XYZ file of C-alpha atoms in Angstrom:
520
model
C 0.000 0.000 0.000
C 1.361 3.426 -0.946
C 1.961 5.651 2.073
C 0.823 8.812 0.291
C -2.336 7.934 -1.627
C -3.344 4.665 -0.022
C -3.507 3.066 -3.475
C -2.307 -0.462 -4.034
C 1.100 -0.583 -5.722
C 1.080 -4.079 -7.165
C 1.855 -4.449 -10.857
C 0.249 -1.489 -12.560
C -1.693 -2.167 -15.810
C 0.246 -1.551 -18.971
C -0.777 1.749 -20.475
C -0.993 0.370 -24.009
C -3.985 -1.801 -23.209
C -5.675 1.121 -21.492
C -4.915 3.425 -24.416
C -6.404 0.880 -26.820
C -9.613 0.865 -24.814
C -9.667 4.659 -24.785
C -9.076 4.794 -28.537
C -12.045 2.478 -29.032
C -14.199 4.781 -26.873
C -13.070 7.789 -28.916
C -13.916 6.138 -32.215
C -17.290 4.962 -30.899
C -18.146 8.371 -29.487
C -17.216 10.189 -32.679
C -19.552 7.882 -34.557
C -22.570 9.638 -32.983
C -24.109 12.528 -34.920
C -22.412 15.152 -32.752
C -20.356 17.086 -35.271
C -22.915 19.526 -36.656
C -21.597 23.028 -36.266
C -19.118 25.469 -37.729
C -16.299 23.626 -39.530
C -13.571 24.756 -41.881
C -11.674 22.133 -43.904
C -8.737 23.450 -45.955
C -6.588 21.177 -48.146
C -3.318 22.716 -49.332
C -0.207 22.021 -51.368
C 3.160 23.738 -51.235
C 6.353 23.373 -53.249
C 9.577 24.578 -51.636
C 12.963 24.761 -53.357
C 16.158 25.138 -51.305
C 19.661 25.701 -52.669
C 22.215 25.122 -49.901
C 26.008 25.095 -49.770
C 26.122 22.651 -46.819
C 23.312 20.118 -46.992
C 24.752 17.921 -44.204
C 25.708 20.802 -41.862
C 29.334 19.613 -41.798
C 32.523 21.428 -40.855
C 34.541 19.679 -43.583
C 33.611 18.008 -46.862
C 30.679 20.340 -47.288
C 28.266 19.396 -50.059
C 25.957 21.664 -52.022
C 22.540 20.478 -53.124
C 19.165 21.528 -54.495
C 16.259 20.131 -52.486
C 12.638 19.986 -53.594
C 10.002 19.767 -50.867
C 6.509 18.833 -52.086
C 4.123 19.091 -49.148
C 0.406 18.335 -49.359
C -1.491 19.345 -46.228
C -4.866 19.373 -44.535
C -6.216 21.747 -41.901
C -9.485 21.193 -40.017
C -10.787 23.666 -37.482
C -14.203 23.883 -35.934
C -16.692 23.427 -33.167
C -19.625 21.048 -33.294
C -22.500 20.337 -30.950
C -20.288 18.142 -28.769
C -16.814 18.287 -30.254
C -14.026 20.843 -30.720
C -11.080 20.076 -32.956
C -7.980 21.672 -34.439
C -6.017 19.529 -36.918
C -3.078 20.666 -39.045
C -1.019 18.098 -40.980
C 1.615 18.319 -43.712
C 3.579 15.550 -45.407
C 6.948 16.827 -46.643
C 8.352 14.749 -49.513
C 12.025 15.711 -49.910
C 13.972 15.066 -53.124
C 17.731 15.790 -53.338
C 19.141 16.603 -56.788
C 22.737 15.453 -56.112
C 22.137 12.436 -53.882
C 18.863 10.543 -54.192
C 19.820 8.330 -51.233
C 18.935 11.301 -49.015
C 15.328 11.350 -50.288
C 12.889 11.085 -47.413
C 9.427 11.877 -46.099
C 8.886 14.033 -43.007
C 5.612 14.482 -41.178
C 4.316 17.578 -39.414
C 1.239 17.419 -37.188
C -0.364 19.689 -34.613
C -3.767 18.411 -33.528
C -6.021 18.644 -30.504
C -9.655 17.965 -29.790
C -12.272 17.527 -27.088
C -15.317 15.265 -27.318
C -18.291 15.568 -25.000
C -19.122 11.862 -25.011
C -21.877 12.045 -22.378
C -23.835 15.246 -21.903
C -22.007 17.586 -19.498
C -20.330 14.685 -17.663
C -17.905 12.498 -19.635
C -15.299 14.098 -21.912
C -12.324 12.882 -23.928
C -9.307 15.042 -24.821
C -6.916 13.928 -27.535
C -3.721 15.528 -28.848
C -1.116 14.628 -31.427
C 2.101 16.290 -32.475
C 4.859 15.342 -34.914
C 7.865 17.590 -35.518
C 11.583 17.630 -36.225
C 13.466 18.040 -32.948
C 17.047 18.946 -32.042
C 18.682 16.146 -30.055
C 21.723 17.811 -28.497
C 22.050 21.384 -27.308
C 25.625 21.407 -28.677
C 25.171 20.137 -32.233
C 23.609 23.172 -33.863
C 20.175 23.331 -35.435
C 18.367 24.717 -38.467
C 14.807 26.028 -38.787
C 14.446 23.972 -41.961
C 14.046 20.188 -42.051
C 15.766 19.733 -45.392
C 19.339 19.683 -44.041
C 20.233 16.046 -43.387
C 21.960 16.433 -40.048
C 20.794 13.008 -38.901
C 23.223 13.016 -35.965
C 21.369 15.863 -34.270
C 17.826 15.892 -35.674
C 15.039 13.373 -35.318
C 11.338 13.211 -36.088
C 9.472 12.897 -32.806
C 5.793 12.106 -32.314
C 3.637 12.329 -29.207
C 0.034 11.176 -28.860
C -2.190 11.643 -25.827
C -5.625 10.342 -24.880
C -7.237 11.712 -21.741
C -10.803 10.745 -20.741
C -12.273 12.489 -17.724
C -15.455 12.905 -15.723
C -16.543 16.361 -14.625
C -19.470 17.149 -12.381
C -20.741 18.398 -9.055
C -21.155 16.574 -5.756
C -24.477 17.860 -4.500
C -24.064 21.538 -3.841
C -20.749 21.173 -2.047
C -17.975 20.727 -4.586
C -16.989 20.371 -8.238
C -14.972 17.305 -9.190
C -12.781 16.132 -12.070
C -11.531 12.552 -12.414
C -9.014 12.141 -15.238
C -6.877 9.395 -16.745
C -4.132 10.281 -19.245
C -2.104 7.958 -21.451
C 0.782 9.389 -23.489
C 3.261 7.787 -25.860
C 6.348 9.345 -27.462
C 8.411 7.842 -30.267
C 11.417 9.162 -32.193
C 13.095 7.958 -35.369
C 16.573 8.297 -33.833
C 16.648 4.753 -32.472
C 14.708 4.506 -29.232
C 16.665 7.049 -27.201
C 13.623 9.220 -26.459
C 10.815 6.666 -26.547
C 8.606 6.759 -23.475
C 5.175 5.839 -22.167
C 3.349 7.736 -19.469
C 0.240 7.092 -17.398
C -1.392 9.564 -15.051
C -4.442 9.290 -12.810
C -5.683 12.429 -11.070
C -8.609 13.543 -8.928
C -9.546 17.170 -8.207
C -12.164 18.632 -5.871
C -13.084 22.330 -5.600
C -15.555 23.924 -3.235
C -16.443 26.847 -0.981
C -17.066 27.125 2.735
C -19.742 28.949 4.665
C -17.641 32.053 4.170
C -18.147 33.224 0.590
C -14.566 34.500 0.362
C -13.003 31.208 1.510
C -12.653 28.296 -0.888
C -10.871 24.966 -0.745
C -9.387 22.375 -3.066
C -8.033 18.838 -2.843
C -5.807 17.220 -5.477
C -4.424 13.703 -5.778
C -2.157 12.571 -8.587
C -0.329 9.374 -9.556
C 2.147 9.189 -12.460
C 4.276 6.452 -13.965
C 6.914 6.960 -16.658
C 8.589 4.215 -18.675
C 11.720 5.263 -20.595
C 13.379 3.090 -23.196
C 16.896 4.226 -22.204
C 16.482 4.308 -18.433
C 14.610 2.865 -15.535
C 10.943 3.606 -14.940
C 9.799 6.250 -12.466
C 6.727 6.625 -10.286
C 5.435 9.657 -8.419
C 2.405 10.327 -6.200
C 1.171 13.532 -4.643
C -1.730 14.724 -2.507
C -2.303 18.400 -1.758
C -4.893 20.447 0.098
C -5.444 24.150 -0.613
C -7.257 27.038 1.058
C -8.148 29.995 -1.172
C -8.924 33.475 0.129
C -10.747 35.655 -2.455
C -10.237 39.167 -1.071
C -11.941 40.761 -4.094
C -12.657 39.758 -7.724
C -9.153 40.864 -8.744
C -7.029 39.419 -5.940
C -6.795 36.076 -4.209
C -4.274 34.263 -2.014
C -3.809 30.525 -1.548
C -1.932 28.385 0.962
C -1.370 24.694 0.356
C 0.329 21.658 1.779
C 0.483 17.922 1.312
C 2.774 14.995 0.770
C 4.644 13.609 -2.232
C 6.351 10.306 -2.877
C 8.639 9.413 -5.795
C 11.718 7.398 -6.722
C 13.469 10.132 -8.737
C 16.506 10.340 -6.442
C 16.381 6.809 -5.072
C 19.287 4.461 -5.762
C 17.172 1.321 -5.394
C 13.876 2.398 -7.018
C 12.229 2.726 -3.616
C 9.899 5.683 -3.193
C 10.852 8.398 -0.748
C 8.105 10.480 0.887
C 8.298 14.125 1.906
C 5.959 16.847 3.134
C 5.208 19.780 0.831
C 3.968 23.259 1.692
C 3.663 26.604 -0.021
C 1.659 29.726 -0.833
C 0.768 31.874 -3.815
C -1.365 34.718 -5.139
C -3.132 35.833 -8.322
C -3.781 39.494 -9.068
C -5.489 41.147 -12.012
C -5.238 44.910 -11.363
C -6.874 45.530 -14.769
C -8.530 43.313 -17.369
C -5.357 43.660 -19.466
C -2.834 42.796 -16.749
C -2.331 39.534 -14.830
C 0.277 38.712 -12.175
C 0.636 35.351 -10.438
C 3.246 33.840 -8.125
C 3.652 30.746 -5.985
C 6.388 29.065 -3.987
C 6.439 25.519 -2.641
C 8.810 23.358 -0.632
C 9.472 20.193 -2.676
C 11.732 17.128 -2.502
C 14.534 18.928 -4.373
C 14.225 22.252 -2.555
C 12.116 25.307 -3.365
C 9.874 25.300 -6.451
C 8.603 28.644 -7.689
C 6.546 30.084 -10.514
C 6.088 33.781 -11.312
C 4.286 35.150 -14.351
C 3.371 38.602 -15.625
C 1.373 39.478 -18.722
C 0.148 42.807 -20.043
C -1.434 43.916 -23.276
C -2.456 47.164 -24.892
C -4.259 47.865 -28.136
C -1.141 47.076 -30.150
C 1.266 45.254 -27.825
C 1.502 42.072 -25.793
C 4.081 41.435 -23.046
C 4.821 38.290 -21.092
C 7.445 37.281 -18.534
C 7.713 34.025 -16.646
C 10.244 32.541 -14.263
C 9.886 29.012 -12.917
C 11.834 26.299 -11.152
C 10.451 22.789 -10.835
C 11.135 19.126 -11.452
C 9.659 17.958 -14.723
C 9.368 14.903 -16.914
C 9.401 15.656 -20.615
C 8.379 12.516 -22.497
C 6.976 14.638 -25.325
C 7.952 16.903 -28.185
C 8.405 19.917 -25.945
C 12.147 20.078 -25.667
C 14.042 21.261 -22.629
C 14.809 24.964 -22.777
C 14.196 26.700 -26.076
C 11.524 29.054 -27.333
C 9.526 26.732 -29.604
C 8.025 28.016 -32.851
C 6.617 31.412 -33.783
C 3.159 29.873 -33.426
C 4.033 28.805 -29.871
C 5.306 32.313 -29.104
C 2.178 34.122 -30.291
C -0.150 31.496 -28.826
C 1.433 32.097 -25.423
C 1.515 35.880 -25.786
C -2.228 36.148 -26.406
C -3.265 33.659 -23.713
C -4.776 36.313 -21.448
C -6.354 38.285 -24.282
C -8.058 35.239 -25.885
C -8.619 32.526 -23.256
C -10.534 30.192 -25.591
C -7.925 27.887 -27.239
C -9.835 27.470 -30.518
C -10.439 31.187 -30.978
C -6.837 31.964 -30.013
C -5.461 29.428 -32.533
C -7.560 30.960 -35.328
C -6.415 34.483 -34.399
C -2.726 33.514 -34.235
C -2.813 31.685 -37.570
C -4.502 34.659 -39.265
C -2.033 37.114 -37.714
C 1.023 35.107 -38.788
C -0.372 34.641 -42.293
C -1.070 38.348 -42.730
C 2.394 39.209 -41.358
C 4.224 36.789 -43.644
C 5.652 34.784 -40.707
C 5.850 30.999 -40.961
C 3.984 29.422 -38.001
C 6.348 26.419 -37.959
C 9.591 28.414 -38.079
C 11.682 27.426 -35.049
C 12.991 29.948 -32.570
C 16.416 29.111 -31.228
C 17.394 26.877 -28.344
C 16.051 23.649 -26.895
C 17.003 19.989 -26.943
C 15.329 16.660 -26.299
C 15.541 15.003 -22.915
C 14.348 11.657 -21.644
C 14.047 11.449 -17.896
C 13.515 13.643 -14.870
C 15.121 17.095 -14.898
C 15.205 20.081 -12.580
C 14.420 23.089 -14.761
C 15.028 26.729 -13.903
C 13.667 28.902 -16.694
C 13.315 32.620 -17.395
C 11.341 33.721 -20.454
C 10.552 37.196 -21.755
C 8.511 37.854 -24.899
C 7.075 40.957 -26.524
C 4.977 41.610 -29.624
C 4.190 44.926 -31.306
C 1.370 44.580 -33.834
C 0.823 47.608 -36.047
C -0.993 48.328 -39.269
C 2.064 47.551 -41.414
C 4.674 46.296 -38.954
C 4.827 43.346 -36.582
C 7.827 43.125 -34.248
C 8.500 40.271 -31.848
C 11.253 39.856 -29.297
C 11.854 36.720 -27.251
C 14.600 35.866 -24.788
C 15.102 32.919 -22.510
C 17.561 31.541 -20.007
C 17.321 27.941 -18.878
C 19.279 25.617 -16.619
C 18.441 21.920 -16.871
C 19.894 19.610 -14.239
C 19.633 15.882 -14.739
C 17.871 14.249 -11.758
C 18.469 10.746 -13.152
C 21.910 10.518 -11.581
C 20.855 7.387 -9.719
C 20.294 5.753 -13.090
C 23.916 6.266 -14.110
C 23.161 8.346 -17.185
C 23.481 11.939 -18.323
C 21.887 13.998 -21.072
C 21.862 12.408 -24.497
C 24.383 14.105 -26.795
C 24.154 12.959 -30.386
C 25.254 9.365 -30.718
C 26.308 8.633 -27.136
C 25.269 9.021 -23.530
C 27.692 11.642 -22.251
C 28.184 12.353 -18.571
C 26.789 15.890 -18.529
C 24.581 16.711 -15.559
C 23.704 20.363 -16.224
C 22.974 22.231 -19.453
C 22.605 26.011 -19.534
C 21.152 27.891 -22.493
C 20.761 31.591 -23.197
C 18.873 32.649 -26.288
C 17.444 35.733 -27.946
C 15.321 36.077 -31.068
C 14.149 39.228 -32.887
C 11.705 39.225 -35.796
C 10.432 42.158 -37.863
C 7.727 41.857 -40.500
C 6.798 44.802 -42.736
C 3.847 44.949 -45.116
C 5.156 46.433 -48.353
C 1.704 46.420 -49.924
C -1.663 44.892 -49.142
C -0.401 41.668 -50.767
C 3.345 41.602 -50.029
C 5.501 41.606 -46.904
C 9.183 41.493 -46.000
C 10.382 39.652 -42.890
C 13.808 39.693 -41.253
C 14.933 37.770 -38.181
C 18.011 37.209 -36.043
C 18.550 34.622 -33.331
C 21.484 33.728 -31.093
C 21.834 30.836 -28.656
C 24.683 29.907 -26.298
C 24.681 26.391 -24.785
C 27.107 25.151 -22.121
C 27.398 21.839 -20.303
C 28.982 21.064 -16.935
C 29.177 18.496 -14.164
C 30.611 15.666 -16.198
C 33.599 14.241 -18.005
C 33.301 16.868 -20.773
C 32.417 20.571 -20.828
C 30.828 21.268 -24.229
C 29.919 24.769 -25.390
C 28.276 25.894 -28.616
C 27.194 29.293 -29.945
C 24.762 29.537 -32.850
C 23.675 32.581 -34.851
C 20.891 32.619 -37.419
C 20.169 35.356 -39.973
C 17.046 35.090 -42.104
C 15.178 37.325 -44.574
C 12.015 36.440 -46.504
C 9.766 38.102 -49.056
C 6.198 36.822 -49.429
C 3.386 37.905 -51.725
C -0.112 36.731 -52.593
C -0.563 35.756 -56.230
C -4.270 35.203 -55.706
C -6.867 34.777 -52.975
C -5.506 31.325 -52.090
C -1.995 31.313 -53.565
C 1.178 32.618 -51.913
C 4.763 32.805 -53.180
C 7.957 33.585 -51.331
C 11.720 34.040 -51.650
C 14.213 33.828 -48.812
C 17.861 33.754 -47.797
C 19.382 32.224 -44.674
C 22.787 32.036 -42.985
C 23.690 29.858 -39.988
C 26.981 30.121 -38.080
C 27.794 27.526 -35.389
C 30.978 27.748 -33.261
C 32.305 25.638 -30.414
C 31.803 21.913 -29.849
C 30.222 21.877 -33.324
C 31.640 24.070 -36.104
C 29.998 24.832 -39.439
C 28.312 27.479 -41.564
C 25.415 27.125 -43.963
C 24.021 29.525 -46.563
C 20.845 28.882 -48.481
C 18.330 30.437 -50.850
C 14.702 29.335 -50.769
C 11.653 29.670 -52.998
C 8.105 28.719 -52.003
C 4.774 28.401 -53.810
C 1.725 27.372 -51.785
C -1.970 27.076 -52.543
C -5.031 26.471 -50.357
C -8.011 24.804 -51.984
């Protein structure tokens, strides 16, 4: 019997069988006539040509090549009577003029949906994501997937199914019972393959005092990694919430957690947790939140600030916490331009579907590629202690859109008991801490109602410590693009890019690109 949750800890059911049952429920539920509503289905095709002087991103024996990327795609967005869905898929078919052995197919997927299977009680969330990910923080990266740097790039996919019950217990409390199954697979061997199960229960209620609320949370997680031992973690937490006024509230919380993250023999170790936090919205355009909690590794904290005006959006966040990343969200890094804008407008547009539609329209009108990668980030497989600072800013004008993003991250490997460090390219190197500092600036200018010019610069510095080697890499990216609409549904573009990587990896790459895309 587990000392924290009281749950039996005999052999837990394999998540794959559970996920299969959930998938069957999803398919059965979607078979009901519940999809009437507002739907937009957009097929597309794009042809991209890239001329590069260093197709393999090598320091020596550099090879030039002309790469054709033929990418059919499908986007589905909409809301039905009982279902919400956002689906965006592209299949990139790459053909190399000088070396056909490099020819390959790459997939790109960003999908999420919610099904109301039983009226206002039983729901099912599902997500899927496929993208090209940087493996090592020290190998350099490119925003394009056409460069065949197989040593440091891999296609990674993550799928999640999460059924849950939501309701009310009499007039006393609201409850949510949720089960989540997640699987991650990469094409770079099995270094980052993982399976995750999570079972959680949440209760929320109020007391006889209208300003005093309470909450109770219980959570159990299990993580199976292909290149390391499995981990388990349990937590229970009770919270008291004081709502001083509609704009300001304070919470105090405490509980107990149990996990085997730092254990040498896979035995769980239990500890008491305690903390406090507040949320303040001085105006409808400004939100501030902070919390601090005593955890098994020390103090965890999370501070966030967001502010928007008619033409600007600001966001700052600093956090420190233990995390498991068995998904396509890499450690550190700034993600894509879509991720940046989606986060920036979180407070302005709380509804995820409406926010996604707004961000896609804004990027399209500004001539910014939603999938273009900001700098930084790397894949990890295991438990890490992450200390992150992120600052982002967007200025949206009639003809100009300017974005600035900066981050600083420190990722410490908490899998020391497993005898492994962060994965660096082709080997498991003994590096316990990776620090990254990155900055990215993007300016988009509308030349006419149909044409725009975009320029961007990004710089990332990555250093490793606490092991047998001390790698360090600096990367700079310069990019300029011209885009224009040839018709209501057809867009063309020309671009030039330069990448300079110094340090543990050393290379430069220059490329010219041409793009023609059409939406049907």
